[in-house]
């Protein structure tokens, strides 16, 4: 309860501050946003599982996992799991984003099983910075191609074009399920100047 009260106060401070800026870009630049990406056993497994179970709006596949299932994935060597924390001049939002990537190292390919972000940080473009970091880390382990899917629910329509916006090639599907492919060597990251990495 104490943490929730603190987070609420921080959000109120942000809302008050936002009114003094002419543009959203100026306001976001003023926040001094900082992202910290974690992977491997450094991820907070209980929070990662919680986010998969509760996140609906910014969730590309809406798959639900328990802590045990996340641990099994992590131990298998067939997955890379990433999470991020976001902070700004008013405080820390905590761990608010997750990506689960299924690997096929023999073929140098991978599939995005899960990509989600808490509604607390929507509108800050942090998803692009998170994705840039993921691509960089996948390249380091010799992944060359990345597949992804958008699975429609009644709550996640706002991300129906997310992969198009990242530069993925649409390969198949329709409104309810869309499948994509990305060649990592041709990926051009979106530069978000007001978010720094720590």
CSV table of C-alpha atoms in Angstrom, one decimal:
chain,number,residue,atom,x,y,z
A,1,UNK,CA,0.0,0.0,0.0
A,2,UNK,CA,2.8,2.4,0.8
A,3,UNK,CA,4.5,1.7,-2.6
A,4,UNK,CA,1.1,2.3,-4.4
A,5,UNK,CA,0.6,5.6,-2.6
A,6,UNK,CA,4.1,6.7,-3.6
A,7,UNK,CA,3.6,5.7,-7.2
A,8,UNK,CA,0.3,7.5,-7.2
A,9,UNK,CA,1.9,10.7,-5.9
A,10,UNK,CA,4.6,10.5,-8.5
A,11,UNK,CA,2.0,10.2,-11.3
A,12,UNK,CA,0.2,13.2,-9.9
A,13,UNK,CA,3.4,15.2,-10.0
A,14,UNK,CA,4.0,14.1,-13.6
A,15,UNK,CA,0.5,15.2,-14.6
A,16,UNK,CA,0.9,18.6,-13.0
A,17,UNK,CA,4.3,19.1,-14.7
A,18,UNK,CA,3.0,18.0,-18.1
A,19,UNK,CA,0.6,21.0,-18.2
A,20,UNK,CA,3.5,23.4,-18.4
A,21,UNK,CA,4.8,22.1,-21.7
A,22,UNK,CA,3.5,23.0,-25.2
A,23,UNK,CA,4.2,19.6,-26.8
A,24,UNK,CA,4.3,16.0,-25.6
A,25,UNK,CA,7.9,15.8,-26.9
A,26,UNK,CA,9.0,18.6,-24.7
A,27,UNK,CA,7.4,17.1,-21.7
A,28,UNK,CA,8.9,13.7,-22.3
A,29,UNK,CA,12.3,15.3,-22.8
A,30,UNK,CA,11.9,17.0,-19.4
A,31,UNK,CA,11.4,13.7,-17.6
A,32,UNK,CA,15.0,12.5,-17.9
A,33,UNK,CA,13.8,8.9,-18.7
A,34,UNK,CA,16.2,6.1,-18.0
A,35,UNK,CA,15.7,2.5,-18.9
A,36,UNK,CA,17.5,-0.5,-17.5
A,37,UNK,CA,17.2,-3.8,-19.3
A,38,UNK,CA,17.8,-7.1,-17.5
A,39,UNK,CA,18.2,-10.6,-18.9
A,40,UNK,CA,19.0,-14.2,-17.8
A,41,UNK,CA,18.6,-14.9,-14.1
A,42,UNK,CA,18.8,-11.2,-13.4
A,43,UNK,CA,15.1,-10.8,-14.4
A,44,UNK,CA,12.7,-10.5,-11.4
A,45,UNK,CA,10.8,-13.8,-12.1
A,46,UNK,CA,7.8,-13.1,-9.8
A,47,UNK,CA,7.2,-9.7,-11.4
A,48,UNK,CA,7.7,-11.1,-14.9
A,49,UNK,CA,5.1,-13.8,-14.3
A,50,UNK,CA,2.7,-11.2,-12.8
A,51,UNK,CA,3.0,-8.9,-15.8
A,52,UNK,CA,2.2,-11.8,-18.2
A,53,UNK,CA,-0.9,-12.6,-16.1
A,54,UNK,CA,-2.2,-9.1,-15.8
A,55,UNK,CA,-1.1,-7.0,-18.8
A,56,UNK,CA,-3.8,-6.7,-21.5
A,57,UNK,CA,-3.6,-3.4,-23.4
A,58,UNK,CA,0.0,-3.4,-24.6
A,59,UNK,CA,0.4,-7.2,-25.0
A,60,UNK,CA,1.0,-8.6,-28.5
A,61,UNK,CA,0.1,-12.3,-27.7
A,62,UNK,CA,-1.5,-12.2,-24.2
A,63,UNK,CA,0.0,-15.5,-23.1
A,64,UNK,CA,-0.1,-16.1,-19.4
A,65,UNK,CA,2.7,-17.8,-17.4
A,66,UNK,CA,3.4,-18.8,-13.8
A,67,UNK,CA,6.7,-18.3,-12.0
A,68,UNK,CA,7.5,-21.9,-12.4
A,69,UNK,CA,6.9,-21.8,-16.2
A,70,UNK,CA,9.2,-18.7,-16.4
A,71,UNK,CA,11.9,-20.5,-14.4
A,72,UNK,CA,11.6,-23.6,-16.7
A,73,UNK,CA,12.0,-21.4,-19.8
A,74,UNK,CA,15.0,-19.6,-18.4
A,75,UNK,CA,16.7,-22.9,-17.4
A,76,UNK,CA,16.0,-24.6,-20.7
A,77,UNK,CA,18.5,-22.6,-22.7
A,78,UNK,CA,15.9,-22.3,-25.5
A,79,UNK,CA,14.7,-18.9,-24.5
A,80,UNK,CA,16.0,-15.4,-23.9
A,81,UNK,CA,13.8,-13.5,-21.4
A,82,UNK,CA,14.2,-9.7,-21.0
A,83,UNK,CA,12.6,-7.2,-18.7
A,84,UNK,CA,13.1,-3.5,-18.1
A,85,UNK,CA,12.8,-1.0,-15.4
A,86,UNK,CA,12.0,2.6,-16.1
A,87,UNK,CA,12.8,5.6,-14.0
A,88,UNK,CA,12.5,9.4,-14.4
A,89,UNK,CA,13.1,12.5,-12.4
A,90,UNK,CA,10.1,11.8,-10.2
A,91,UNK,CA,10.9,8.2,-9.3
A,92,UNK,CA,11.0,4.6,-10.5
A,93,UNK,CA,8.1,2.9,-12.3
A,94,UNK,CA,9.6,-0.5,-11.5
A,95,UNK,CA,9.7,-3.4,-13.8
A,96,UNK,CA,7.2,-2.6,-16.5
A,97,UNK,CA,8.1,-4.5,-19.6
A,98,UNK,CA,8.8,-8.1,-20.7
A,99,UNK,CA,9.9,-9.9,-23.8
A,100,UNK,CA,10.2,-13.7,-24.1
A,101,UNK,CA,12.1,-14.9,-27.1
A,102,UNK,CA,12.2,-18.6,-28.3
A,103,UNK,CA,15.5,-19.4,-29.8
A,104,UNK,CA,16.6,-21.8,-32.6
A,105,UNK,CA,20.4,-21.2,-32.4
A,106,UNK,CA,21.2,-23.8,-35.1
A,107,UNK,CA,19.3,-21.9,-37.7
A,108,UNK,CA,20.1,-18.5,-36.3
A,109,UNK,CA,16.4,-17.6,-35.9
A,110,UNK,CA,14.1,-16.7,-33.1
A,111,UNK,CA,10.4,-16.1,-32.4
A,112,UNK,CA,8.9,-13.5,-30.1
A,113,UNK,CA,6.6,-15.5,-27.8
A,114,UNK,CA,5.7,-12.5,-25.6
A,115,UNK,CA,6.1,-8.8,-25.9
A,116,UNK,CA,4.3,-6.6,-23.3
A,117,UNK,CA,4.4,-3.4,-21.4
A,118,UNK,CA,2.5,-2.1,-18.4
A,119,UNK,CA,-0.1,0.6,-19.1
A,120,UNK,CA,1.8,2.7,-16.5
A,121,UNK,CA,4.5,3.6,-19.0
A,122,UNK,CA,2.4,3.8,-22.3
A,123,UNK,CA,3.0,7.0,-24.2
A,124,UNK,CA,6.7,7.4,-23.5
A,125,UNK,CA,8.0,5.4,-26.5
A,126,UNK,CA,10.0,3.2,-24.2
A,127,UNK,CA,8.9,0.1,-26.1
A,128,UNK,CA,11.1,1.2,-29.0
A,129,UNK,CA,14.1,1.7,-26.8
A,130,UNK,CA,13.5,-1.7,-25.2
A,131,UNK,CA,13.2,-3.4,-28.6
A,132,UNK,CA,16.4,-1.7,-29.9
A,133,UNK,CA,18.3,-3.3,-26.9
A,134,UNK,CA,16.7,-6.7,-27.6
A,135,UNK,CA,17.8,-6.6,-31.2
A,136,UNK,CA,21.4,-5.7,-30.1
A,137,UNK,CA,21.5,-8.6,-27.6
A,138,UNK,CA,20.1,-11.1,-30.1
A,139,UNK,CA,22.7,-10.1,-32.7
A,140,UNK,CA,25.4,-10.8,-30.1
A,141,UNK,CA,24.2,-14.5,-29.9
A,142,UNK,CA,24.2,-14.8,-33.7
A,143,UNK,CA,20.4,-14.5,-34.3
A,144,UNK,CA,19.8,-13.3,-37.9
A,145,UNK,CA,16.0,-13.5,-38.3
A,146,UNK,CA,13.1,-12.8,-36.0
A,147,UNK,CA,9.5,-13.9,-36.3
A,148,UNK,CA,6.6,-12.4,-34.4
A,149,UNK,CA,2.8,-12.5,-34.2
A,150,UNK,CA,0.0,-10.2,-33.1
A,151,UNK,CA,-2.9,-12.0,-31.7
A,152,UNK,CA,-6.0,-9.8,-31.3
A,153,UNK,CA,-8.0,-9.6,-28.1
A,154,UNK,CA,-10.8,-7.2,-27.2
A,155,UNK,CA,-8.3,-5.1,-25.3
A,156,UNK,CA,-5.1,-4.9,-27.3
A,157,UNK,CA,-6.2,-3.2,-30.5
A,158,UNK,CA,-3.8,-0.3,-29.8
A,159,UNK,CA,-0.8,-2.5,-30.7
A,160,UNK,CA,-2.3,-4.1,-33.8
A,161,UNK,CA,0.3,-2.2,-36.0
A,162,UNK,CA,3.2,-2.4,-33.6
A,163,UNK,CA,5.4,-4.7,-35.7
A,164,UNK,CA,4.7,-2.7,-38.9
A,165,UNK,CA,5.9,0.4,-37.0
A,166,UNK,CA,9.1,-1.4,-36.1
A,167,UNK,CA,9.8,-2.3,-39.7
A,168,UNK,CA,8.8,-6.0,-39.7
A,169,UNK,CA,7.6,-7.6,-42.9
A,170,UNK,CA,4.0,-8.9,-42.8
A,171,UNK,CA,4.0,-12.5,-44.0
A,172,UNK,CA,0.5,-13.9,-43.4
A,173,UNK,CA,-2.7,-13.7,-41.5
A,174,UNK,CA,-5.7,-11.3,-41.2
A,175,UNK,CA,-7.2,-9.0,-38.6
A,176,UNK,CA,-7.2,-11.5,-35.7
A,177,UNK,CA,-3.8,-13.0,-36.2
A,178,UNK,CA,-0.9,-11.3,-38.1
A,179,UNK,CA,2.5,-12.9,-38.6
A,180,UNK,CA,5.7,-11.1,-39.3
A,181,UNK,CA,9.4,-11.5,-40.1
A,182,UNK,CA,12.4,-9.3,-39.6
A,183,UNK,CA,16.0,-9.7,-40.8
A,184,UNK,CA,18.1,-8.3,-38.0
A,185,UNK,CA,20.9,-7.0,-40.2
A,186,UNK,CA,18.5,-4.6,-42.0
A,187,UNK,CA,16.8,-3.4,-38.8
A,188,UNK,CA,16.9,0.4,-38.4
A,189,UNK,CA,16.3,1.4,-34.7
A,190,UNK,CA,14.0,4.2,-33.9
A,191,UNK,CA,16.2,6.8,-32.1
A,192,UNK,CA,14.5,8.1,-29.0
A,193,UNK,CA,16.8,10.8,-27.9
A,194,UNK,CA,15.2,11.6,-24.5
A,195,UNK,CA,15.5,8.0,-23.1
A,196,UNK,CA,19.0,7.0,-21.8
A,197,UNK,CA,20.1,3.5,-20.9
A,198,UNK,CA,21.6,2.6,-17.6
